[in-house]
Each structure stands twice: as C-alpha cells, then as structure tokens.
Coordinates of C-alpha atoms in Angstrom, one line a residue:
Chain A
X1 CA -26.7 -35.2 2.3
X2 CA -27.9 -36.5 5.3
X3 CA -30.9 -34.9 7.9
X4 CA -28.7 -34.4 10.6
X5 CA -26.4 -32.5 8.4
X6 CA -29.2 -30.5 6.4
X7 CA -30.2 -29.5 10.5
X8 CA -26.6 -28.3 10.7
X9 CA -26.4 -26.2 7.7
X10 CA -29.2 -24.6 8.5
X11 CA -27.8 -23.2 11.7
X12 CA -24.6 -21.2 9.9
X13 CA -25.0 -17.8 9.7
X14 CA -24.7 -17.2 6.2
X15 CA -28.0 -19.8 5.5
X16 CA -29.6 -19.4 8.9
X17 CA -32.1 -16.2 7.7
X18 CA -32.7 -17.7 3.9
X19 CA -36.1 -18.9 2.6
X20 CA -36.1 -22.6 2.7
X21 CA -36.6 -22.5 -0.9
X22 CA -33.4 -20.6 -1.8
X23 CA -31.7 -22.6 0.9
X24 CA -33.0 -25.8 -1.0
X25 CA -31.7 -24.5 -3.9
X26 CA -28.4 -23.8 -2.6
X27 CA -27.6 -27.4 -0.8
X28 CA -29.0 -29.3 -3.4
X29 CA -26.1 -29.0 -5.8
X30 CA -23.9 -29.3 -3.4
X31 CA -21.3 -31.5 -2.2
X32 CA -20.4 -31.7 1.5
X33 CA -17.0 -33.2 1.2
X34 CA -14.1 -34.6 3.7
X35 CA -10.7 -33.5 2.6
X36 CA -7.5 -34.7 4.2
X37 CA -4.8 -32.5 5.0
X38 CA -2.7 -31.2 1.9
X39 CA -5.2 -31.4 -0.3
X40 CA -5.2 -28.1 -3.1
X41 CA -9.2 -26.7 -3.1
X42 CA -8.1 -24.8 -6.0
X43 CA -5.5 -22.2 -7.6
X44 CA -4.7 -18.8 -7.8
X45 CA -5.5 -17.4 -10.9
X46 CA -8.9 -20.0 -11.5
X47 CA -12.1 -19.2 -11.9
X48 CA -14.5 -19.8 -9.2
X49 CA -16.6 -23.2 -9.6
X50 CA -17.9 -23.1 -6.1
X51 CA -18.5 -20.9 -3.1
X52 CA -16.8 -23.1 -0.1
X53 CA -18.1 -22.9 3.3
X54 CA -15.4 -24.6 6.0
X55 CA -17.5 -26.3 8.4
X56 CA -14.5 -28.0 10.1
X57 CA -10.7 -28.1 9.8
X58 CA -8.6 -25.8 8.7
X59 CA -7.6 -23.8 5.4
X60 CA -4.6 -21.7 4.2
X61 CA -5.0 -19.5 1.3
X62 CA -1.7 -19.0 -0.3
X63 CA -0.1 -16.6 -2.5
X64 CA 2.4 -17.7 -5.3
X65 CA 5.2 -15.3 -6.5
X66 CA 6.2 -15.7 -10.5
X67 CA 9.6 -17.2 -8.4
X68 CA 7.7 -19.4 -7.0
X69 CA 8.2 -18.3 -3.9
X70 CA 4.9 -18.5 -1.4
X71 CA 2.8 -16.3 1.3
X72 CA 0.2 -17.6 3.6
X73 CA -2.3 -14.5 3.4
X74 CA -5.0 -16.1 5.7
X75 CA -5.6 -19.2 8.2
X76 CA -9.6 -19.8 7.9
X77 CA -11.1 -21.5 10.9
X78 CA -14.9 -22.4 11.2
X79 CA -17.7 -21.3 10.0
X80 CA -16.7 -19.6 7.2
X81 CA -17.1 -19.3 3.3
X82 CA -14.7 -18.6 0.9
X83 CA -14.0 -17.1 -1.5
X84 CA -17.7 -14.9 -1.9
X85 CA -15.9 -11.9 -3.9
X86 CA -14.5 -14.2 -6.6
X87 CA -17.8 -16.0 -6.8
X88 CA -20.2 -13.1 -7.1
X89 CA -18.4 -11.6 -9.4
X90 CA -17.2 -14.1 -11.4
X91 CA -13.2 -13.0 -11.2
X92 CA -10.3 -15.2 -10.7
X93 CA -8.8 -16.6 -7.5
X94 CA -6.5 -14.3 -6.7
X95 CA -4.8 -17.2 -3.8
X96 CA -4.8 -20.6 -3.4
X97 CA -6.3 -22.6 -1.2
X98 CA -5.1 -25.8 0.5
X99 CA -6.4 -27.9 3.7
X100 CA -4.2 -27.8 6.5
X101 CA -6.0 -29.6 9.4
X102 CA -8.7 -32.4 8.1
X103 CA -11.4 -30.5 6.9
X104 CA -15.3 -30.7 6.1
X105 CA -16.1 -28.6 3.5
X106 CA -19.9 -27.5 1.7
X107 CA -19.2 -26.8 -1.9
X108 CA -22.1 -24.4 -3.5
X109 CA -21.6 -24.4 -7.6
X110 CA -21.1 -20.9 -8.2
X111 CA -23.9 -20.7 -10.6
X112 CA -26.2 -21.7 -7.8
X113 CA -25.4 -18.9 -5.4
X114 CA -25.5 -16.2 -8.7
X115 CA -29.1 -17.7 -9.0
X116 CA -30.3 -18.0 -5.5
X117 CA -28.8 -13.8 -5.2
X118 CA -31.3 -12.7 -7.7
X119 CA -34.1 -14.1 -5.8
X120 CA -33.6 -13.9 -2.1
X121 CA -32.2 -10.3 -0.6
X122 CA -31.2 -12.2 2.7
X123 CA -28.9 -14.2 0.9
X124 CA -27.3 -10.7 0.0
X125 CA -27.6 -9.0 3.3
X126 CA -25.5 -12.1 4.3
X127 CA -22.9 -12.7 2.2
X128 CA -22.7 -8.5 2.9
X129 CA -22.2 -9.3 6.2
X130 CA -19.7 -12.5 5.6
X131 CA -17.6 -10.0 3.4
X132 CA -17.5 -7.2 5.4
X133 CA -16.1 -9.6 8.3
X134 CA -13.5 -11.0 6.0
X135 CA -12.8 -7.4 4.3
X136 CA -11.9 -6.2 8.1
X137 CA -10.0 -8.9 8.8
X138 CA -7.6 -7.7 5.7
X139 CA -7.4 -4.8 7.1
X140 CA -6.6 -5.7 10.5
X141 CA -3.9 -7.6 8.9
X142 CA -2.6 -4.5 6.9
X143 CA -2.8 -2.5 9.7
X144 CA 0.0 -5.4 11.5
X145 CA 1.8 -5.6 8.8
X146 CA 2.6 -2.2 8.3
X147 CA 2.9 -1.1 11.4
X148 CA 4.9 -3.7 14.0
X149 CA 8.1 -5.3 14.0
X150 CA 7.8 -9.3 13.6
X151 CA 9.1 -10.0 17.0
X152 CA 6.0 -7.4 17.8
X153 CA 3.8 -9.5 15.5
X154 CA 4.6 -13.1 17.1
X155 CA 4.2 -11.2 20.7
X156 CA 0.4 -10.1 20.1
X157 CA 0.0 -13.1 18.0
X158 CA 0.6 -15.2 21.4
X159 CA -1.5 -12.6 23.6
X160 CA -4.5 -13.0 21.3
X161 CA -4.2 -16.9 21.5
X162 CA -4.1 -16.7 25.2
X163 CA -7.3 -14.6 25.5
X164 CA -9.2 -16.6 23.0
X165 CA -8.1 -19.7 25.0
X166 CA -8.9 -17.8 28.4
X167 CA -5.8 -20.1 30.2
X168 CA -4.5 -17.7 32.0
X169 CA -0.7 -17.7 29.8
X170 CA -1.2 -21.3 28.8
X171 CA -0.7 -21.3 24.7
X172 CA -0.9 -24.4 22.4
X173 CA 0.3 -23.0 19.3
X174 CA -2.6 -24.2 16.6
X175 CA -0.5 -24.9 13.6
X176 CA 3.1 -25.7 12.7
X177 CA 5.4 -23.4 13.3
X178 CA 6.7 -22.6 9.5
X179 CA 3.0 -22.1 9.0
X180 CA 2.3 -19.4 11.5
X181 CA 5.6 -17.8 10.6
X182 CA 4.3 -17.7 7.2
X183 CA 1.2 -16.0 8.4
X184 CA 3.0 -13.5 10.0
X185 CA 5.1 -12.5 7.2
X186 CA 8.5 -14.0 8.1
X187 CA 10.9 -16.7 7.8
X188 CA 11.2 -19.4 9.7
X189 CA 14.6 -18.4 11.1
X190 CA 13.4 -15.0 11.5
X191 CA 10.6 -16.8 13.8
X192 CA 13.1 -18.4 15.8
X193 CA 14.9 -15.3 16.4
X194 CA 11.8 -13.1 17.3
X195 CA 10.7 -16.3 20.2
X196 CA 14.3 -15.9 21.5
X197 CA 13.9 -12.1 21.5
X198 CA 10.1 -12.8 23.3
X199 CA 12.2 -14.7 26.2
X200 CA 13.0 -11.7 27.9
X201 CA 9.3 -10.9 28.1
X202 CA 9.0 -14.0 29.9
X203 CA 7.8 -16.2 27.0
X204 CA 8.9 -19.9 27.4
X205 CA 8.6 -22.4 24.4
X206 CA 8.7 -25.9 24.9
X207 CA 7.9 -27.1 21.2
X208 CA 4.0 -26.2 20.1
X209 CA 3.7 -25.5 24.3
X210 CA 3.8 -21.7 25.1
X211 CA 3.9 -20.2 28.4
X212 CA 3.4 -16.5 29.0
X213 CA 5.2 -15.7 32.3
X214 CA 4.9 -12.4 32.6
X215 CA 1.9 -11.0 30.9
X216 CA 2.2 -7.5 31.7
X217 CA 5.9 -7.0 30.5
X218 CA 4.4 -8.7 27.4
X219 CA 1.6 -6.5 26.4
X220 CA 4.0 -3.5 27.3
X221 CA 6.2 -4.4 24.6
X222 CA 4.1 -6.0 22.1
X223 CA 1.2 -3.2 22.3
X224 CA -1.9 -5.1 21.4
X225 CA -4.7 -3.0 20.6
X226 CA -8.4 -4.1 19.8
X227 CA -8.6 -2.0 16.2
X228 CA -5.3 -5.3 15.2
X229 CA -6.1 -8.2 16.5
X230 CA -9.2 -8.8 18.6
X231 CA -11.1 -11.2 16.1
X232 CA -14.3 -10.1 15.2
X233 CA -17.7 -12.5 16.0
X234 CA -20.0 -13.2 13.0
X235 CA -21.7 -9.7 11.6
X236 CA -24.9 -8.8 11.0
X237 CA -26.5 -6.3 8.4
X238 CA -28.1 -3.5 10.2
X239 CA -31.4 -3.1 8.0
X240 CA -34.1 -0.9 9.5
X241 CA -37.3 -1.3 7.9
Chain B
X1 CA -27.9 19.5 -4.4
X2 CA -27.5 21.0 -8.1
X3 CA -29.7 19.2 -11.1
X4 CA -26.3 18.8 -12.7
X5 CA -24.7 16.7 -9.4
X6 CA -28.1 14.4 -9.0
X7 CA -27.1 13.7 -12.4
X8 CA -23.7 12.8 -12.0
X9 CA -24.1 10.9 -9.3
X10 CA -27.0 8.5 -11.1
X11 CA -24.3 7.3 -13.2
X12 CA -22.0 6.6 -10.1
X13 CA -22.0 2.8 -10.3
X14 CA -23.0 2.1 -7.0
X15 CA -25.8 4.5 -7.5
X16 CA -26.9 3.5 -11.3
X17 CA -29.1 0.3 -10.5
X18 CA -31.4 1.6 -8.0
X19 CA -34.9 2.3 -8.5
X20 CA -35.5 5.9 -8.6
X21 CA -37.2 6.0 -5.2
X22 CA -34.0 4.5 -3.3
X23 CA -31.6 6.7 -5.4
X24 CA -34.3 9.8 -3.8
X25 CA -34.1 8.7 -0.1
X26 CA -30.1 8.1 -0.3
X27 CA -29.3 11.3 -1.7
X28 CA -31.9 13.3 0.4
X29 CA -30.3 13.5 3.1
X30 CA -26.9 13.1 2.0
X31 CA -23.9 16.2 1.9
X32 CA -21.8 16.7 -1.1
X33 CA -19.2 18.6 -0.2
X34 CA -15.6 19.4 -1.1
X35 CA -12.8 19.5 1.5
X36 CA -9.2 20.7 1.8
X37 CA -6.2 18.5 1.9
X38 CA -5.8 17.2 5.4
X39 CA -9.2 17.5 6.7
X40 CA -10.0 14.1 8.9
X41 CA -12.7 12.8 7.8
X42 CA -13.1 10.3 10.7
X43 CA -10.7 8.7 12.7
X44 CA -10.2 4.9 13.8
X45 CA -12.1 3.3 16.3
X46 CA -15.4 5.8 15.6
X47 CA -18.8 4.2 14.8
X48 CA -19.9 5.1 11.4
X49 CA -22.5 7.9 10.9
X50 CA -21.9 8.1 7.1
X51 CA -21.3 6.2 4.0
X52 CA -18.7 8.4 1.9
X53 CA -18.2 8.2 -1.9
X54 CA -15.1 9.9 -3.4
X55 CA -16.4 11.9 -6.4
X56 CA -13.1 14.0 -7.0
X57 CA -9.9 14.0 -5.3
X58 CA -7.8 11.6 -2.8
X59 CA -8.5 10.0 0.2
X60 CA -5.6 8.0 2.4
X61 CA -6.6 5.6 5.2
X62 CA -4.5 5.3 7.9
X63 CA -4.1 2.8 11.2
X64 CA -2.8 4.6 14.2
X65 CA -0.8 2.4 16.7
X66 CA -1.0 2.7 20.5
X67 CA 2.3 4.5 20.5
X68 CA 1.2 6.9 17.6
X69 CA 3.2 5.9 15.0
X70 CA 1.1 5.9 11.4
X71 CA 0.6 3.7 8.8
X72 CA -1.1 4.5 5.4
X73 CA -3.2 0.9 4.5
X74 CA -4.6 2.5 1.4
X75 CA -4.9 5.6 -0.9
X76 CA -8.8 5.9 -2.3
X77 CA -9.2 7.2 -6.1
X78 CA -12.6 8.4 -7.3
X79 CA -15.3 7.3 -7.4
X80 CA -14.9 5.1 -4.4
X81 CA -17.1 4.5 -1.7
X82 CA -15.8 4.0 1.6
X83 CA -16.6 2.4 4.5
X84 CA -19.2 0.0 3.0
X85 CA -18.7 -2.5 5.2
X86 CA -18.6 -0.3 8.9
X87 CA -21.8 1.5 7.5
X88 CA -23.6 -2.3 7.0
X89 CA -22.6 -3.8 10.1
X90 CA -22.1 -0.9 12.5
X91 CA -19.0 -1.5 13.2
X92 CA -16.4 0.9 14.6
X93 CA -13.9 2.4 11.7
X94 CA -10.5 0.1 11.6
X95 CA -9.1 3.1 10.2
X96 CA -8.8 6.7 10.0
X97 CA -9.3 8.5 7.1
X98 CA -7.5 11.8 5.8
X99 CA -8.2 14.1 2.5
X100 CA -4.7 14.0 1.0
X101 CA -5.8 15.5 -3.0
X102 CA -8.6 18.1 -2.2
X103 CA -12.0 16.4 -2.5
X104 CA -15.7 16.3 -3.2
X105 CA -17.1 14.0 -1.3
X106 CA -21.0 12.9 -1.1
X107 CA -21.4 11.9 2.3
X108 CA -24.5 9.8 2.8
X109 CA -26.2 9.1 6.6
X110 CA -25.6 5.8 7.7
X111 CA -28.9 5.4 8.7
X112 CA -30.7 6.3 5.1
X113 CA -28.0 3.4 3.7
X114 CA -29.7 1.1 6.5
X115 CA -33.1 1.9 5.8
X116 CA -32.5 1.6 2.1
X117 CA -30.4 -1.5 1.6
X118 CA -34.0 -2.9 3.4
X119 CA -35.7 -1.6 0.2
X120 CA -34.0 -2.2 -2.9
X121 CA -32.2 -5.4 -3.4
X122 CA -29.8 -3.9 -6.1
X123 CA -28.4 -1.7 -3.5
X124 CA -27.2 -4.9 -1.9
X125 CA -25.8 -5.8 -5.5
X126 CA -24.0 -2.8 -5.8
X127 CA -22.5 -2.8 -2.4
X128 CA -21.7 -6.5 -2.7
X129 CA -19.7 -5.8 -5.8
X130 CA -18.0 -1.9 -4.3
X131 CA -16.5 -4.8 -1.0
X132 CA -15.5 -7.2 -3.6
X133 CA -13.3 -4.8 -5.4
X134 CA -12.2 -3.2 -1.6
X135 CA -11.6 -6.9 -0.3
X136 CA -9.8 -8.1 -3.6
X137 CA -7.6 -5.0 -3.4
X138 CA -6.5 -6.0 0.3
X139 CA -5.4 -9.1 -0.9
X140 CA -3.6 -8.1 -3.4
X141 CA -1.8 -5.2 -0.8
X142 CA -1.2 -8.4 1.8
X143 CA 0.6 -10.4 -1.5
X144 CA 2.4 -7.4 -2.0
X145 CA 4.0 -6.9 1.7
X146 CA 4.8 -10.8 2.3
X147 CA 6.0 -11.8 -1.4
X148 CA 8.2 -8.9 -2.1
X149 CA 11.2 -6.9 -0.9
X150 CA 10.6 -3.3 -0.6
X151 CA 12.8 -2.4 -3.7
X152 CA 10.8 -5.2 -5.7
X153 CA 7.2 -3.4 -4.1
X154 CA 8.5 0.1 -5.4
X155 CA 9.5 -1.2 -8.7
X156 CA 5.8 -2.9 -9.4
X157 CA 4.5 0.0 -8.1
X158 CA 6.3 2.4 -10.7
X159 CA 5.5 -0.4 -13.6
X160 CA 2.2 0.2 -12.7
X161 CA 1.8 3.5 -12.8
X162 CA 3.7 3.6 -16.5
X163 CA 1.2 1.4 -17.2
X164 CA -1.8 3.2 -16.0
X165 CA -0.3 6.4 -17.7
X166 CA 0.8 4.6 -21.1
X167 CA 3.5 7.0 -21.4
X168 CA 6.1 4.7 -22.5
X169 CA 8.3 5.0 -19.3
X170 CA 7.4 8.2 -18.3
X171 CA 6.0 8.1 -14.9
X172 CA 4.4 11.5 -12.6
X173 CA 4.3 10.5 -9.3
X174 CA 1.0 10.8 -8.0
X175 CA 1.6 11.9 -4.1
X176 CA 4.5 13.1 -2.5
X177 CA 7.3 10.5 -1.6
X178 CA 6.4 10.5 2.4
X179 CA 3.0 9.3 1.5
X180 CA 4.3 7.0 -1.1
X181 CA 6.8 5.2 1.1
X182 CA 4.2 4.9 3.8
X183 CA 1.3 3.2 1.9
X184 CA 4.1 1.1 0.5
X185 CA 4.7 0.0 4.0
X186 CA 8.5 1.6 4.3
X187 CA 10.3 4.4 5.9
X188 CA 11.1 7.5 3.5
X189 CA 14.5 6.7 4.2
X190 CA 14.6 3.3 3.0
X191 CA 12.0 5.0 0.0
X192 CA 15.5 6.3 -1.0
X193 CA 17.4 3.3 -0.3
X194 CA 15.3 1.9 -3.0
X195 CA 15.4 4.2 -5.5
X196 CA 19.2 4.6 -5.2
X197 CA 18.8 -0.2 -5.7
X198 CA 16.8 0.9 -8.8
X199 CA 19.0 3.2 -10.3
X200 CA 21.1 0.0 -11.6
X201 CA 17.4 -1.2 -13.1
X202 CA 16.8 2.2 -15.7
X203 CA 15.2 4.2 -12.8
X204 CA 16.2 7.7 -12.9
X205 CA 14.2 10.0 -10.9
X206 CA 14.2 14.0 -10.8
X207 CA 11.8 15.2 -8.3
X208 CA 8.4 13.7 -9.0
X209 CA 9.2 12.3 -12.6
X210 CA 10.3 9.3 -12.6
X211 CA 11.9 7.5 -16.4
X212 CA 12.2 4.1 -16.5
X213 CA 14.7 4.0 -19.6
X214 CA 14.8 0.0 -19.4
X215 CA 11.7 -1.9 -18.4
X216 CA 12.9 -5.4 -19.4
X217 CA 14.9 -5.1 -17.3
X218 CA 12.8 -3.3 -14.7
X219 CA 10.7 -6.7 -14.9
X220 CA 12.6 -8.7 -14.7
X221 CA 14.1 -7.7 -11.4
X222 CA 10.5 -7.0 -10.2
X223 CA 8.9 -9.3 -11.6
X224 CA 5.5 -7.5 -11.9
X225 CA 2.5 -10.1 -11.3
X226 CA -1.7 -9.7 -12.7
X227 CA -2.6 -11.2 -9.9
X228 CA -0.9 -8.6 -7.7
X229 CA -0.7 -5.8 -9.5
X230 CA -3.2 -5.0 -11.5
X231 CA -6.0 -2.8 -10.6
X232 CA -9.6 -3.9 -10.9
X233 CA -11.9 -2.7 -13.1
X234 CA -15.5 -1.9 -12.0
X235 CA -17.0 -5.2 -10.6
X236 CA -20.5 -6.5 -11.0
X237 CA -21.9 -9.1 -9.6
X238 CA -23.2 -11.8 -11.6
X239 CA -26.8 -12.5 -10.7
X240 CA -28.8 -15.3 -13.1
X241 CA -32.2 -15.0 -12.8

C-alpha cells in the first residue's frame, strides 16, 4: 500500500477514531484493489472472507431467486463497508455483490477485523455506527416499498437526485436505467410506463438527462417525506463518559 | 424490579455478557412494564428516549406516509430489542411502533445505554450482534417484496410458519389477517385474492387455521428459499482474541 493511500484510509470514518495499532493491524492484511465494472465480489449464500470498504465506484448487491430471477436490493456509493453483519458474525452472504461503475475497493480478511474487535472498543462503536446507517437505510427502503406506487417511487427517486445535486430540476440519472428500475422494484417496461405517467408532472427525459419542470406539481404527487428518502450523513455513537 | 425479573433478564442475550456493574447501571433505571394491545409505544420521526427489549408479547412497527396511509415494516417477537440503532446514534425513530400481542416490555433510558456502551465493550458486542440479526432480517424482507408475487410471499410465509410450528401442515395464524396482509406489504383484499390463488396449491383455510394438505406442491409454486426465509437464530459475534 502506498503512504498517500495509508493517509487516505486513515481519514474514513469507520478507521478514523482507531488506535494506530489496531488500524495497522487492520490494513496490513489487506488488499486495496481496482475492479472493473462487472466484476462478482462474491455470492449470496458465501461465507464472508473479507469486510469490503468501497472507496470509489460503485456496487450493486443483488438478490437471486431459486428461478433465477434477480433483485437489486442496494446501490452502495462511497465510503462505505460492506457487508459488517455477515462478517462479525460469521454468517453467509445473504446477496451478492457485483461492481457496477469502476471501483476501488479495501479488502480486510475477516479474521482481521474479528481480532482487531476484541481489542479496540472504537472499532466497535464504529462498525455500530456503520450498521445502524446501513440498518436505516433498509428500513427507509421498506418503508418505500410498502407504501408508494412505482410511478410514486421513480417521482421521489428523481426529487431526492435533484436536491442532492442542488441543480435546481437538472437530473443526470447515475446509473442505467434497467439498473435503477431494478432498485426500485420494477420492470423495465413498468419504468418506462411510470416516466410517461411522470410527464404530466412536468418531468422531461431526454435519455440519462432529466428535467423537472414543475417541481411543485411533482412533490404534490410524489409525497416525499424526510423519514423515506432523505439519505442519512455518516453516524456517530453517542457515548457519554 | 422483582429478584425473579433481574434474573430473567441476566439471561436475556443481549444482557448475558456484561460485567455485573454495567448489567446494575442499565437496569437501574430502566421500566419493566406490561402494556395492552395498541398502546404506541413511540411514533416515527421522535428522538429516542429509550432502548426497548420485548420480554413477552408482540410489537409491530409501522411507517406512516404524509397522506396517512400505514404500512407494517415488521412484527417484533420476544426477546427483541428495539431501536438499537436510534438509541446509539440519536437518531429520530424511522418508524412507529405499536403493542399488537399484550406485552412486557423493559424499557431502558437511552442515556444509561450511552453511558454504558462507554463502559463495557461487550455491550457493544452484544448490540453489534442484536443490529446484525435486525439488518439481516431487512434484507431478507427487501428479497422478499422485489423477488416474489404476493401469492408466492404468502405461500413462504405459511411454509414457514408450518415449519416453525412442525405440525405437519397444520398452521395457526399468528395475527389477524389485516395485520398479516399489511406486514406482507398487500391490501386485505388482495390477502384474499391470494388465498383464493392458493386454494389450487393444498391451502385450505377456516378462520385462523390454515392446512396445507400438499406442500410439494406448495413449494414448488413458492418456491421457499434459506436465504429468504428462514429466521435467524441468536447471533454472536465472532471476536478472536
């Protein structure tokens, strides 16, 4: 690994409050990798060799049905590790993962973190903290799931991409679009159909370009609400001495 | 608190590693309590002033959307806790949550779990391992709602239940069909709708007793999947010294 990279590390959250020592432990097992799109990190149903922490790129984890057929339960963007609940307790994948933009990727052996957990609390108070993002993030999802229609879904979907963006109704959609329908839980054709329903709500597609016309008529229909789909920043562990 | 409760709870998993002088300042201050069906225990969108743990009883969570209508994102069984992960990173509740089985409930002041999880690095173990299970059990709830038809979602969740019960076929629904439908993400009408699908499968159903009188072929429609429906045992996490 090189300095500039060790430097790096050092900053992400989940490292960022360890003892150099466990932190030493952790990175020097590991293997900071490039991995080109495509590329299958591991399978459902495997047991966990490493604990991965995306440093750039993008991953899908992805359910398989015994048909075969396939769910994207989760985009991950930057900074982020996954999978710390199969890890730490030493129980199978339950999803796949696969890269789906080029991707930089730390890989801590598994046996490493279970070692460096018995001997540094802050590691725990932070993978706490990484897991209780990720768990409320589920449930977020849940909560969309269960409780909007898809054309619903896609509209807040575009709404949240706008205000993270801050363009003013400007969207560039961030991934294909049989991907994002597969995040939302629908077909591709069922996609298609819910961005022609979104047209009279003023929403103009010109291929991955997305232009939100008329805001207001948008959010009136689409009911965002910050408990669904504002994403959360990194968490901290409130421990008070 | 009774001599006979301090000792029930010691077993409680989340409770059973902790030195005896954490296990004192968490339960000082806590409640234990039993409540009706339908008390609210909290509702979405408040910050968290306790740490619950489900002794006896049922617990449904629910997300409430801007135009009131309800979804049910999970139904707790004992002994749960619940909301690990709001408690540790004061966050606001995603959910509400709802007695729906009349419970006893030890309700423990955020602040004491704060102060102690500063303390006594096994209480971070043991909360580490309660999230895992919590976040595993999302993910297998999100498989669940974007891998299946409803009719496939209610016949794995009957399967499962048999299973539970190992009675052979015999299956006592647990809640009442409203609640059923609704953590299952559907209206009680299409509940029916289903039902009426499965009838074709070996379902027959008289009120709340359900016999599945051919569960090949029940499977084989469903197709029923480990890695979706099976629930998790106790987790622990794996620490090597």
């Amino acid at each position: 690994m090189q300095p500039e990279d060790y430097e790096k590390l050092r900053d992400v959250t989940l490292f960022s409050e360890l003892s150099e020592e466990t932190f030493g432990a952790l990175t020097k097992g590991a293997f900071l990798q490039r991995f080109p799109s495509q590329t299958v990190l591991f399978n459902q149903g495997d047991l966990p060799d490493f604990l991965y922490v995306l440093l750039e790129g993008g991953v899908q984890f992805t359910g398989t049905a015994p048909d075969q057929r396939e769910a994207v339960v989760e985009i991950l963007k930057p900074i982020d590790a996954f999978m710390p609940a199969a890890v730490l307790t030493n129980t199978s994948y339950l999803v796949s993962a696969k890269v789906v933009h080029p991707a930089r990727i730390l890989m801590v052996p598994a046996a490493a973190v279970q070692h460096a957990i018995a001997h540094d609390a802050n590691l725990s108070l932070a993978m706490l903290a990484s897991l209780s993002r990720q768990y409320r993030a589920l449930l977020r999802q849940v909560k969309d799931l269960k409780l909007r229609t898809s054309t619903q879904r896609l509209g807040c979907y575009l709404l949240a991409l706008a205000a993270e963006s801050g363009s003013n109704g400007q969207v560039e959609l961030p991934h294909d679009k049989r991907l994002i329908a597969a995040r939302l839980g629908m077909t591709p054709e069922s996609l298609s159909r819910a961005f022609s329903s979104l047209r009279t709500m003023g929403v103009e597609v010109r291929g991955h370009r997305i232009r939100l016309t008329d805001v207001s008529k948008l959010r009136q229909y689409c009911r965002p609400d910050r408990l669904i789909d504002s994403s959360e920043p990194e968490l901290k562990v409130v421990s008070a001495a």
